[in-house]
Coordinates of C-alpha atoms in Angstrom, one line a residue:
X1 CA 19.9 -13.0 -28.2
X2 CA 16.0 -13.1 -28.3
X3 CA 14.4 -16.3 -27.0
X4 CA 11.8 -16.4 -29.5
X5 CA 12.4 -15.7 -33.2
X6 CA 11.4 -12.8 -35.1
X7 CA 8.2 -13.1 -36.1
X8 CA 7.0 -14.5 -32.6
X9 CA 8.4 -11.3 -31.4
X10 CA 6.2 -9.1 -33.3
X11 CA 3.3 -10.8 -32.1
X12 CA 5.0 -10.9 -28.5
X13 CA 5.0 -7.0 -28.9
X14 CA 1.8 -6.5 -30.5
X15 CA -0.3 -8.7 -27.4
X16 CA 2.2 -6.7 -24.7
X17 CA 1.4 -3.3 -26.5
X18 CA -2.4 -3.9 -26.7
X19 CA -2.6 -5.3 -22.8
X20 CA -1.1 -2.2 -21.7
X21 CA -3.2 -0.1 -23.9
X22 CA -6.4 -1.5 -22.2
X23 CA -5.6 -2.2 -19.0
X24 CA -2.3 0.0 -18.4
X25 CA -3.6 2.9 -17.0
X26 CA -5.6 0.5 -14.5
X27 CA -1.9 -1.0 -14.0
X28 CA -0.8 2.2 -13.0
X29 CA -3.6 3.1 -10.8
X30 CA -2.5 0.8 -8.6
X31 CA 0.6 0.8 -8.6
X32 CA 0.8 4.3 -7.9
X33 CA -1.7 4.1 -4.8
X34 CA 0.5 1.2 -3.9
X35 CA 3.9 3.3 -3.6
X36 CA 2.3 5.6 -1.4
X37 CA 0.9 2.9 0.5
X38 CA 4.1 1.7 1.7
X39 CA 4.1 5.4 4.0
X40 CA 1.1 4.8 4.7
X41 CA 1.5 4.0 8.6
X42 CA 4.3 7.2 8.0
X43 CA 2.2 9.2 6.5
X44 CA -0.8 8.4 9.3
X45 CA 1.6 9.7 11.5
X46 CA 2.3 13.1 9.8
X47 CA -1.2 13.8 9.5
X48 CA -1.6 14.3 13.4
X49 CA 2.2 15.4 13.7
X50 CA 2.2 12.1 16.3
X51 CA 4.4 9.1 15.9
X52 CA 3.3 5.5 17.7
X53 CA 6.9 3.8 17.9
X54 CA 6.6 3.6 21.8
X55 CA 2.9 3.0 22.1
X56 CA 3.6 -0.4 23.9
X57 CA 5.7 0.9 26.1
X58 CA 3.2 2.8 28.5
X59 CA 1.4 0.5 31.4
X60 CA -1.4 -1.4 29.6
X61 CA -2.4 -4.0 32.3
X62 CA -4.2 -2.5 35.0
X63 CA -6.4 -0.2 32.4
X64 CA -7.3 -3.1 29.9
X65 CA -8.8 -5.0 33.1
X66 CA -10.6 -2.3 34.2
X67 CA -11.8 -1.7 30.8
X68 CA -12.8 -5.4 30.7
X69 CA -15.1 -4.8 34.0
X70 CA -17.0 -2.7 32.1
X71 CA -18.0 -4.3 28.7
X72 CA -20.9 -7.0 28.2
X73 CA -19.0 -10.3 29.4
X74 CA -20.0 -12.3 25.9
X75 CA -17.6 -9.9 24.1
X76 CA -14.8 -10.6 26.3
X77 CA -14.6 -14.0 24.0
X78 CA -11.4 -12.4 22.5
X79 CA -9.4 -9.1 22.7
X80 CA -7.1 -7.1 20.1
X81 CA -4.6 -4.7 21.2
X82 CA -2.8 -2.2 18.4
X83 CA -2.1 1.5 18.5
X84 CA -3.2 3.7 15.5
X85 CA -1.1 6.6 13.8
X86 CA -1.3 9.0 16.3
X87 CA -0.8 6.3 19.2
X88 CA -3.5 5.7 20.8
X89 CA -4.2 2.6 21.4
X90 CA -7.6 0.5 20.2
X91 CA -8.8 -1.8 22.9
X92 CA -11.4 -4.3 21.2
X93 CA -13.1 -6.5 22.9
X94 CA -15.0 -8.8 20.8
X95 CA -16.6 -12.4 20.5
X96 CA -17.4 -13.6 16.5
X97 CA -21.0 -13.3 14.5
X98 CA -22.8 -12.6 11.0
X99 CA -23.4 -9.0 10.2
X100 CA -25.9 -7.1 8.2
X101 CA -24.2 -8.4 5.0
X102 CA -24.7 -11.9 6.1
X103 CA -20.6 -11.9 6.3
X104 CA -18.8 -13.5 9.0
X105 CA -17.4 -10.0 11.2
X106 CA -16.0 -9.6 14.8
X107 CA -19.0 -8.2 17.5
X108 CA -17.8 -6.1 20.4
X109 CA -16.6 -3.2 22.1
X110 CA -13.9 -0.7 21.2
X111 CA -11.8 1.8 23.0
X112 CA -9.7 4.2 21.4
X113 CA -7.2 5.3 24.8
X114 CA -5.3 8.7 25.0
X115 CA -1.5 8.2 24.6
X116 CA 0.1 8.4 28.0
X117 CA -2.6 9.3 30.1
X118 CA -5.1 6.2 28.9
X119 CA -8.2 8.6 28.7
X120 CA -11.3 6.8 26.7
X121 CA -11.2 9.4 23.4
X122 CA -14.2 7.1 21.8
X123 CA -15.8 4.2 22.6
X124 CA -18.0 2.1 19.4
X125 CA -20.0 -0.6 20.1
X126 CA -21.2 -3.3 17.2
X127 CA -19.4 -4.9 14.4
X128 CA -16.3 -4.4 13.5
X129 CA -17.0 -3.4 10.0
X130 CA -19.9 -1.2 10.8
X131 CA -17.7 0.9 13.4
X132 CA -17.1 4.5 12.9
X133 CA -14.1 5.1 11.3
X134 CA -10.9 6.0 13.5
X135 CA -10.8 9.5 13.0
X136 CA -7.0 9.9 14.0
X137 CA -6.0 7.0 11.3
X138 CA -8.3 7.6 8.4
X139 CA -5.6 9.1 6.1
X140 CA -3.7 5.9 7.0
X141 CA -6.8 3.8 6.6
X142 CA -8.0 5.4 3.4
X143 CA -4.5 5.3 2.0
X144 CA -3.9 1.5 2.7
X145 CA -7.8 0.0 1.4
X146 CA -7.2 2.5 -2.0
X147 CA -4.7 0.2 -2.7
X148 CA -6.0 -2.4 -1.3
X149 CA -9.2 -2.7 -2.8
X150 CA -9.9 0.5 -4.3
X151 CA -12.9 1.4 -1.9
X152 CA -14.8 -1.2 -3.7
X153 CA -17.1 -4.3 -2.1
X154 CA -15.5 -6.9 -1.0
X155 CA -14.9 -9.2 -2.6
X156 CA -14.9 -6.9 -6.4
X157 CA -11.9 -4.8 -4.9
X158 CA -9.8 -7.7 -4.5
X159 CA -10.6 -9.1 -7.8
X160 CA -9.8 -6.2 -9.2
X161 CA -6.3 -5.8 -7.9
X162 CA -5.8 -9.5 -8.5
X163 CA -6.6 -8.6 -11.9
X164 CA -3.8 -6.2 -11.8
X165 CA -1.7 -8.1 -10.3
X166 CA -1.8 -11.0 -13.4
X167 CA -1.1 -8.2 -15.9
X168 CA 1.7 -7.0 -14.1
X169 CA 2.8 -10.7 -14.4
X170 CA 2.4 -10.9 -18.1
X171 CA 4.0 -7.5 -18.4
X172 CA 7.1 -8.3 -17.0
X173 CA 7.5 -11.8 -18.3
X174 CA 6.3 -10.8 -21.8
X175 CA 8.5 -7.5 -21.0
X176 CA 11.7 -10.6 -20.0
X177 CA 11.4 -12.1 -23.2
X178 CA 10.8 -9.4 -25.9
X179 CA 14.3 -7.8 -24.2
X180 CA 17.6 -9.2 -26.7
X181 CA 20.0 -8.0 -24.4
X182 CA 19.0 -8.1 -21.1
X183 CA 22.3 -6.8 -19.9
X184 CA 22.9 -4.5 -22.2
X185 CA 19.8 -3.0 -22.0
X186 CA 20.6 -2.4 -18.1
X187 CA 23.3 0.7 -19.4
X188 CA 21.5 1.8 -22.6
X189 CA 22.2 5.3 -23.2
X190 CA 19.1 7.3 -24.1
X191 CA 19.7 8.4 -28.0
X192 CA 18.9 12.0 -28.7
X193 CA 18.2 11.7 -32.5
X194 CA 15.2 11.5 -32.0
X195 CA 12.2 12.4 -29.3
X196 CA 10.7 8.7 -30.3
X197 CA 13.7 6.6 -29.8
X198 CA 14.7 8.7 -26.8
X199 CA 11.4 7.9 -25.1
X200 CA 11.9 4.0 -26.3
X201 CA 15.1 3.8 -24.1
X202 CA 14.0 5.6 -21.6
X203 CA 11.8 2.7 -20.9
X204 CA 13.7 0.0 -21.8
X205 CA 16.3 1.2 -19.3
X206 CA 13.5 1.8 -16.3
X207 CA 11.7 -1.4 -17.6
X208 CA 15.1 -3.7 -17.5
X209 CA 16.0 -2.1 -13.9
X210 CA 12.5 -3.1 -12.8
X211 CA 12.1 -6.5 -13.8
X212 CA 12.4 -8.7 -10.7
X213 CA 10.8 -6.4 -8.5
X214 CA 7.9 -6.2 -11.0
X215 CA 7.6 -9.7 -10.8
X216 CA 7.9 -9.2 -7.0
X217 CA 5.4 -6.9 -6.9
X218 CA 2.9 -8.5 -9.0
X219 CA 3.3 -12.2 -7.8
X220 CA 2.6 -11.4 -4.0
X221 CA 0.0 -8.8 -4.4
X222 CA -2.2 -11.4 -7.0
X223 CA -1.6 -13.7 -3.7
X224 CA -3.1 -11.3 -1.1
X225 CA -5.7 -10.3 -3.5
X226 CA -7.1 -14.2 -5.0
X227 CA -5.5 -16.3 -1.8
X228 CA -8.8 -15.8 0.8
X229 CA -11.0 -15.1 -1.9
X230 CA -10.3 -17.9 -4.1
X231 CA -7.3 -19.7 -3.1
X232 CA -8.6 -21.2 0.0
X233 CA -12.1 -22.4 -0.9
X234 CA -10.6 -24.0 -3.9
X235 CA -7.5 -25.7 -1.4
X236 CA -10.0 -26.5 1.2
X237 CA -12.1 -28.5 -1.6
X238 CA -9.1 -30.3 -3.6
X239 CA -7.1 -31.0 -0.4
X240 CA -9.9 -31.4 2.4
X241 CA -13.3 -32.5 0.0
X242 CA -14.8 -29.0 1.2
X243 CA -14.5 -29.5 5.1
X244 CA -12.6 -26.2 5.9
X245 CA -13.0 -26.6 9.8
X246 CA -10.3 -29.3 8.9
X247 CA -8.7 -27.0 6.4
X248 CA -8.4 -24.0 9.1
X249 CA -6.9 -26.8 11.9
X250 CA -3.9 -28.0 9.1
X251 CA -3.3 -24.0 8.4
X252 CA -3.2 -22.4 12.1
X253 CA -3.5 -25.5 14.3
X254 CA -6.4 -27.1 16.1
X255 CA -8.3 -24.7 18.9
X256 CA -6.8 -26.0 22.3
X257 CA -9.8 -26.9 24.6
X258 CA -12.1 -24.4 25.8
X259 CA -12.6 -23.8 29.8
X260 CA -15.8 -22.2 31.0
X261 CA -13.7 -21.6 34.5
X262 CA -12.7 -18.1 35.4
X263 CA -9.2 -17.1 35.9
X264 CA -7.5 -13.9 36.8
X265 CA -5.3 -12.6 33.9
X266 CA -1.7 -12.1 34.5
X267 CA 0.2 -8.6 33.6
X268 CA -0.1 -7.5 30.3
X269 CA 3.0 -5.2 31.1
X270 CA 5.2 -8.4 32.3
X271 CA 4.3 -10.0 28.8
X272 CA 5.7 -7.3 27.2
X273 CA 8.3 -6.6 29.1
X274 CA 9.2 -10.2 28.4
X275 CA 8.7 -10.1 24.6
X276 CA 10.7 -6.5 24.3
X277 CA 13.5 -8.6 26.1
X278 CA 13.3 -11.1 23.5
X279 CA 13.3 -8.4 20.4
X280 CA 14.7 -5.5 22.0
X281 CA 11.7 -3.8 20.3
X282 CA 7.9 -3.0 20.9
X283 CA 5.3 -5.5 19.5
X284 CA 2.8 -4.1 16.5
X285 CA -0.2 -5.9 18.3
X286 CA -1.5 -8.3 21.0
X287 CA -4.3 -10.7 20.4
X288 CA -5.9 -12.2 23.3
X289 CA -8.3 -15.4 23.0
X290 CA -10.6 -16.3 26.0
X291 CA -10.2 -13.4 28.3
X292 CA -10.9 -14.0 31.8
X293 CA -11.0 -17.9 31.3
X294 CA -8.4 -20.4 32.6
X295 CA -7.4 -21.1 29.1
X296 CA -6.7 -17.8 28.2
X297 CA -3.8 -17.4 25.2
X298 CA -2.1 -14.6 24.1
X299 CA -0.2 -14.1 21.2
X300 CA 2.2 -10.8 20.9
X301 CA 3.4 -10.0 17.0
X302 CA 6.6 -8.1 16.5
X303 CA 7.3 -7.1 13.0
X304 CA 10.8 -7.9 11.3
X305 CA 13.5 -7.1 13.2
X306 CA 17.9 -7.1 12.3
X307 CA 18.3 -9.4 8.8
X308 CA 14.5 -10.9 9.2
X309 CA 12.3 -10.0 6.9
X310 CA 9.1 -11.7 8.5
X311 CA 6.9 -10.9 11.7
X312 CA 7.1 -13.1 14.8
X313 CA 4.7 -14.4 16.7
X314 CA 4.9 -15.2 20.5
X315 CA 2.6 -17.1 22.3
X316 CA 1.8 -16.8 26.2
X317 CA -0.6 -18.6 28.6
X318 CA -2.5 -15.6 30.0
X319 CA -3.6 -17.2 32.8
X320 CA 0.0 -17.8 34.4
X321 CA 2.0 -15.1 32.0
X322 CA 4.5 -17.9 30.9
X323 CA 6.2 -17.8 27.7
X324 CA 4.7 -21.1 25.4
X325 CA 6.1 -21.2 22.4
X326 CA 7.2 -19.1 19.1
X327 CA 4.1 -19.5 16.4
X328 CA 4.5 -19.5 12.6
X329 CA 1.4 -17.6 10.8
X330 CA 0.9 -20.8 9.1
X331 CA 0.9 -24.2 10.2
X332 CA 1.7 -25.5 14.1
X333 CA 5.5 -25.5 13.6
X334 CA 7.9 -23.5 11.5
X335 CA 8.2 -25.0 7.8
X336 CA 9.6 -23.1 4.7
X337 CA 6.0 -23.0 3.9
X338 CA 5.1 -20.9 6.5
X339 CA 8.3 -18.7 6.2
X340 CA 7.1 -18.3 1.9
X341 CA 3.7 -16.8 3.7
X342 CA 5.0 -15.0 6.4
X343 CA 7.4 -13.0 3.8
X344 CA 4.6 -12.0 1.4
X345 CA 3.7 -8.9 3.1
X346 CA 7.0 -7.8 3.8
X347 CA 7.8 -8.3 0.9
X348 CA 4.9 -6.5 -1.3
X349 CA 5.2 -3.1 0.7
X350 CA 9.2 -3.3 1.9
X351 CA 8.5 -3.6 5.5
X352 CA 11.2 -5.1 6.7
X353 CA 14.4 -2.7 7.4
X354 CA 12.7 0.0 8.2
X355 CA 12.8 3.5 6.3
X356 CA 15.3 2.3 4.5
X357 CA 13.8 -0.8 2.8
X358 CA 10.8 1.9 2.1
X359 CA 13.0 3.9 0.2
X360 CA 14.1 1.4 -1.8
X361 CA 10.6 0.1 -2.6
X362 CA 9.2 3.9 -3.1
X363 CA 12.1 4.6 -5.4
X364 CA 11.6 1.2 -7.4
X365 CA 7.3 1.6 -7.4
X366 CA 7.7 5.0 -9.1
X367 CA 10.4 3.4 -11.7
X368 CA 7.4 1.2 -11.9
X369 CA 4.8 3.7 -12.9
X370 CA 7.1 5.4 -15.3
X371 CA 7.6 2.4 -17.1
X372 CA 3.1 1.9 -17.5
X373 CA 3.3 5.7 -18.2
X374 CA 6.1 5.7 -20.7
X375 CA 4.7 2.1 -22.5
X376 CA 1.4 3.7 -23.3
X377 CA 2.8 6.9 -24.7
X378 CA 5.1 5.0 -27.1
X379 CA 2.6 3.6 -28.3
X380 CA 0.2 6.0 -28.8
X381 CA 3.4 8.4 -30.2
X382 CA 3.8 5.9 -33.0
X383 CA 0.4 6.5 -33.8
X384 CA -0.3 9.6 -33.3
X385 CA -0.6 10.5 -37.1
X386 CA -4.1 8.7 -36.3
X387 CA -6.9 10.7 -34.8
X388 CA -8.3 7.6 -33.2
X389 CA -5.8 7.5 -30.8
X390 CA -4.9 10.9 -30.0
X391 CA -7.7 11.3 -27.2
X392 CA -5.5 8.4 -25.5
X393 CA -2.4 10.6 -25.1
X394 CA -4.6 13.3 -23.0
X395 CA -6.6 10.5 -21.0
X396 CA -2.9 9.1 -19.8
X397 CA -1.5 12.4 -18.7
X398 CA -5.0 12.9 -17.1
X399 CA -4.8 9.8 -15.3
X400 CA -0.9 10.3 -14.4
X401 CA -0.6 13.5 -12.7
X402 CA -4.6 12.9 -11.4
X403 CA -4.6 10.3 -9.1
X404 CA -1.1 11.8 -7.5
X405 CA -3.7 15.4 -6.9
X406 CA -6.6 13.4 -5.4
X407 CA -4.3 11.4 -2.9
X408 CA -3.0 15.0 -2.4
X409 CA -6.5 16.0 -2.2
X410 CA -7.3 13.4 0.7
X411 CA -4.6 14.7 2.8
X412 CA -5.9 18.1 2.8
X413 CA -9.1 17.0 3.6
X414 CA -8.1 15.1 6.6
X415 CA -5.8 18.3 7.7
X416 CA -8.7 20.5 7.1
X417 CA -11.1 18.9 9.3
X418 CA -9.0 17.0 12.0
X419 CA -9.4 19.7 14.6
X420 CA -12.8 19.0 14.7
X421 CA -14.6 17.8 11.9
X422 CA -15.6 14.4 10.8
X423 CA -12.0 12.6 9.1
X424 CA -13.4 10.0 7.5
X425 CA -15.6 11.2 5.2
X426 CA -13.7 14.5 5.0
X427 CA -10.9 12.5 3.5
X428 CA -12.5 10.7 1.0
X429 CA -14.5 13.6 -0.3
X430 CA -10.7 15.3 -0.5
X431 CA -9.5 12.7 -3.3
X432 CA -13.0 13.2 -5.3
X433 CA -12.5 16.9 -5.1
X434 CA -8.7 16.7 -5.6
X435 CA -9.7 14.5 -8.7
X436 CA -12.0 16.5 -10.2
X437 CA -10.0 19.9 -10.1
X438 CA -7.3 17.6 -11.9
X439 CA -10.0 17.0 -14.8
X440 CA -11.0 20.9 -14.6
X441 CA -7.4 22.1 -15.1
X442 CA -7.3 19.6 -17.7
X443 CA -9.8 20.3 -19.8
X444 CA -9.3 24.0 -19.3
X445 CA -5.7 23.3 -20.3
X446 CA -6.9 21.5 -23.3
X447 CA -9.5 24.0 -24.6
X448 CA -6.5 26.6 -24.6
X449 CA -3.4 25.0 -25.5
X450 CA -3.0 21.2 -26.1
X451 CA 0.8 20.8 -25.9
X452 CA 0.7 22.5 -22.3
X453 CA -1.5 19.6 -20.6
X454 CA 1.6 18.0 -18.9
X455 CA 2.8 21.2 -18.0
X456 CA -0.3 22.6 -16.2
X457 CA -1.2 19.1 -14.3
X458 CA 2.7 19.3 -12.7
X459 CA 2.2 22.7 -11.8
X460 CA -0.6 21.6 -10.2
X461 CA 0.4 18.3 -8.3
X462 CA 3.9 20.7 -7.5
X463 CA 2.0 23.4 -5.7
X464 CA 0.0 20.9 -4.0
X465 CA 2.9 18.4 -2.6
X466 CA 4.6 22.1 -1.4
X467 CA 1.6 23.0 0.5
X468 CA 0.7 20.3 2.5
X469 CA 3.4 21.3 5.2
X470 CA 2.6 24.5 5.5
X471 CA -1.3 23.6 6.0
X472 CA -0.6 20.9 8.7
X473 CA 1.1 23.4 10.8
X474 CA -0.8 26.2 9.6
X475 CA -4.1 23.9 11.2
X476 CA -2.3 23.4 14.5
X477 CA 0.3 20.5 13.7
X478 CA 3.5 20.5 15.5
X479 CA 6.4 22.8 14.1
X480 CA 9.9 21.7 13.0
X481 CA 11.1 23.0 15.8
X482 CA 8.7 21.4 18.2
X483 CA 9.3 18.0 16.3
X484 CA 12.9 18.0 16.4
X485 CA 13.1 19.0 20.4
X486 CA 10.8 16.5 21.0
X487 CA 12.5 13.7 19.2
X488 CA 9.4 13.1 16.9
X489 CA 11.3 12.7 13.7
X490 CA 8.5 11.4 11.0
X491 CA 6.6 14.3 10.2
X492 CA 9.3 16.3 9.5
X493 CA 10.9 13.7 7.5
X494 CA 7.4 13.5 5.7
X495 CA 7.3 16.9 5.0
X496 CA 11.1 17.5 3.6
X497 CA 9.9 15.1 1.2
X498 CA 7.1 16.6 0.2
X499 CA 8.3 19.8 0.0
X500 CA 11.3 18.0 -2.2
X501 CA 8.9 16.6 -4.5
X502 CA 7.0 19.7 -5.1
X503 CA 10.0 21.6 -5.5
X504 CA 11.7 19.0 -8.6
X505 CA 8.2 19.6 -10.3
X506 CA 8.0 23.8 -10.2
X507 CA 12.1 23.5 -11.0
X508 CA 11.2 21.5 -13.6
X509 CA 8.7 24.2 -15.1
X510 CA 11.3 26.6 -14.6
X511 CA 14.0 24.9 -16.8
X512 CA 11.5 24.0 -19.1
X513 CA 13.2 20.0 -19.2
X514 CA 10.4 19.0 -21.3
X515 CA 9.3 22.0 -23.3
X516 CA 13.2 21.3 -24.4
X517 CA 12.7 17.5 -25.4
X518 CA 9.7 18.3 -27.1
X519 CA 11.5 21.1 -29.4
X520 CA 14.9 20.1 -29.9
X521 CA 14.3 16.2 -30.4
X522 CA 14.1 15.1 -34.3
X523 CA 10.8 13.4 -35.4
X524 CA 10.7 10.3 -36.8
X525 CA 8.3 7.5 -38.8
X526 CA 7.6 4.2 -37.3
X527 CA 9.9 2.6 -40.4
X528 CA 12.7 3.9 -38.3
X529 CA 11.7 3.0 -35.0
X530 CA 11.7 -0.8 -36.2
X531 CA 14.8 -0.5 -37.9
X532 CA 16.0 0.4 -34.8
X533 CA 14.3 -2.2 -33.0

């Protein structure tokens, strides 16, 4: 039974319909970017045929202080330690300023240290967001801010996906409402009367499957993307009348008192061979504040570990290398409020049980996109009798198989030019390029032969996905057999997928799946489609 009555659920549909029409394909943007970006540290990883999972595990201590003789001693105010795709590990000194962009940014020195043998592979000194970009993680990195912001200023990137984020909101609870029988809906069996109607439960099925992770999705990633931007300035002047020094103490407790006096640091490697005891795995990162100084504090994050699905935070007294306390992220003591935050990450990119919760969250983000996809063409179908809206049908297949070709596009640029070339900008100028040779086949595609756009664009994005294994160890990248006697099981896992995916899309050519649909399905008028509704 519907919750609203009839004629409430026309207009329902009509306002659900016209949101996706003009801001669907944004939806699916990212969306799309954001599935892949839950590989992102996995596909970082590929890219240099490297994995980082025991990055932690090599002697830290007596490098890191030797590397601490050496930098300016008003950057050793505070120290991160976290090792990047390939696993090296990035040693930053820092202390805390105003950049160029008159934006508050971390000032300092950074290493990037050789797996194993500690070797400085670059060193960058300045602010943090002026650095050089890793060149061993900027597939990883490029990945991860496309979805996070798009590549645009700050803060317009994080509007923007907050944007998103609220229409994924409405989408889902409009999408909740306007659905009569929820559970039935969940075993609909596509009708083959007709091409229309089969589409329509196509998506009903996908959409009803998809509903609470929608929500999911859309609620924590409007958090990440309005909570700094917005949501604290606006707590910090209800809750605290505008004093956010007082704000920042209540959220992450009050800074313990600084000591001017100088203090010898204890072992790095006994903190984390004391936290790996705790966890039984290595930390993600180390955070250091007041290096060198009596009141020296480091905290050591492990991501979630067993049934956990949050990150946990240890905190040691540097100074005598004794185990303090366990810190929430929010707040001085654990609360469920701080648990709710903690979770939100986790939670938005399924980082919590490993590959497999990544499975489940890629599997469910592209049940996700084919929902966006297969909303707008129904309803452009039912109107395709109108000339207005047949440029629409070609701009969403555009957009579809696109943006999956420029993200193939960056990794190839990367591959291409991390033997020796400059990553960073190599891999962005890989998406553009992949993008626009997805518009050329396009519109090539369209000049000849209208009805074969899909079909061209798979071919495509198939050829590409199959590829990019043979070119990263075509370039040098370690082989199968290399990767499996060495134990390095990612990029091969990586690439099996790939090649899988490109595979389904040139079988799917072959068989002609949708060349079948198109020509065996019945038409039908809109009168019918409502009946039916």
């Amino acid at each position: 039974m519907s919750m609203v009555d009839k004629a409430t659920s026309k207009r329902l549909l009509s306002v659900h319909g016209w949101s996706g029409v003009i801001l669907g394909l944004f939806l699916y943007v990212v969306v799309i970017t954001g599935t892949v970006a839950v590989l992102a540290h996995e596909i970082g990883s590929w890219s240099v045929s490297r994995t980082n999972d025991a990055a932690f595990s090599q002697p830290l201590d007596s490098r890191v202080k030797a590397l601490a003789a050496e930098v300016d001693p008003k950057f050793r105010e505070d120290l991160a330690i976290y090792p990047n795709a390939a696993g090296s590990m990035a040693v930053f000194f820092h202390t805390h300023g105003t950049n160029a962009a008159g934006e508050p940014d971390d000032l300092g020195v950074r290493f990037l240290l050789e797996p194993g043998t500690l070797r400085v592979l670059q060193r960058d000194e300045g602010y943090g967001t002026e650095m050089p970009g890793d060149r061993q993680g900027a597939l990883e990195d490029f990945i991860s801010t496309l979805h996070i912001s798009l590549h645009a200023p700050n803060p317009i990137g994080l509007y923007l996906t907050g944007i998103a984020g609220f229409v994924m909101l409405f989408a889902v609870v409009s999408g909740l409402i306007l659905h009569r029988h929820l559970i039935k809906d969940l075993f609909v069996a596509p009708r083959r009367s007709s091409r229309l109607l089969n589409h329509r439960d196509r998506h009903i099925l996908a959409g009803s499957w998809t509903l609470p992770f929608g929500f999911l999705l859309a609620f924590t990633g409007t958090f990440f993307s309005f909570a700094g931007a917005i949501g604290l300035p606006i707590v910090a002047m209800v809750a605290f009348g505008g004093d956010q020094v007082k704000m920042i103490e209540t959220l992450v407790g009050a800074p313990p008192p600084t000591s001017s006096a100088a203090a010898p640091m204890a072992s790095l490697d006994t903190i984390l061979a004391d936290s790996r005891a705790r966890f039984g795995t290595d930390p993600d990162f180390i955070n250091v504040a007041h290096w060198g100084k009596s009141d020296a504090v480091a905290q050591v994050t492990h991501g979630p570990i067993g049934s956990s699905i949050k990150p946990t935070n240890l905190i040691y007294d540097l100074s005598t290398g004794a185990f303090v306390k366990e810190k929430p992220d929010i707040g001085t003591r654990p609360s469920l409020g701080s648990a709710v935050f903690a979770w939100m990450g986790p939670l938005h990119f399924g980082h919590f049980a490993g590959l497999l919760s990544k499975a489940i969250w890629i599997a469910l983000g592209l049940a996700t996109c084919y929902v966006s996809l297969t909303g707008l063409r129904l309803w452009v179908e039912r109107r395709s009798g109108s000339s207005t809206w047949r440029w629409l049908r070609d701009v969403i297949s555009l957009v579809a198989y696109g943006v999956p070709v420029a993200l193939v596009g960056s990794a190839a640029g990367f591959l291409l030019t991390y033997p020796l070339g400059d990553t960073v900008s190599a891999t962005a100028r890989g998406f553009v390029s992949g993008l626009v040779i997805a518009m050329i086949v396009g519109a090539v595609q369209l000049w000849c032969n209208r009805a074969g756009l899909d079909m061209a664009l798979k071919l495509l994005l198939g050829l590409g996905l199959a590829s990019l294994p043979l070119l990263r160890i075509g370039l040098g990248g370690v082989g199968w057999a290399g990767l499996l006697g060495t134990g390095v099981a990612i990029p091969l896992v990586i690439d099996l997928a790939m090649l899988t995916a490109g595979g389904l899309f040139l079988v799917q050519l072959v068989i002609g799946t949708r060349s079948y649909l198109m020509g065996e399905l019945n038409t039908e008028t809109d009168a019918e489609l409502e009946a039916a509704e």
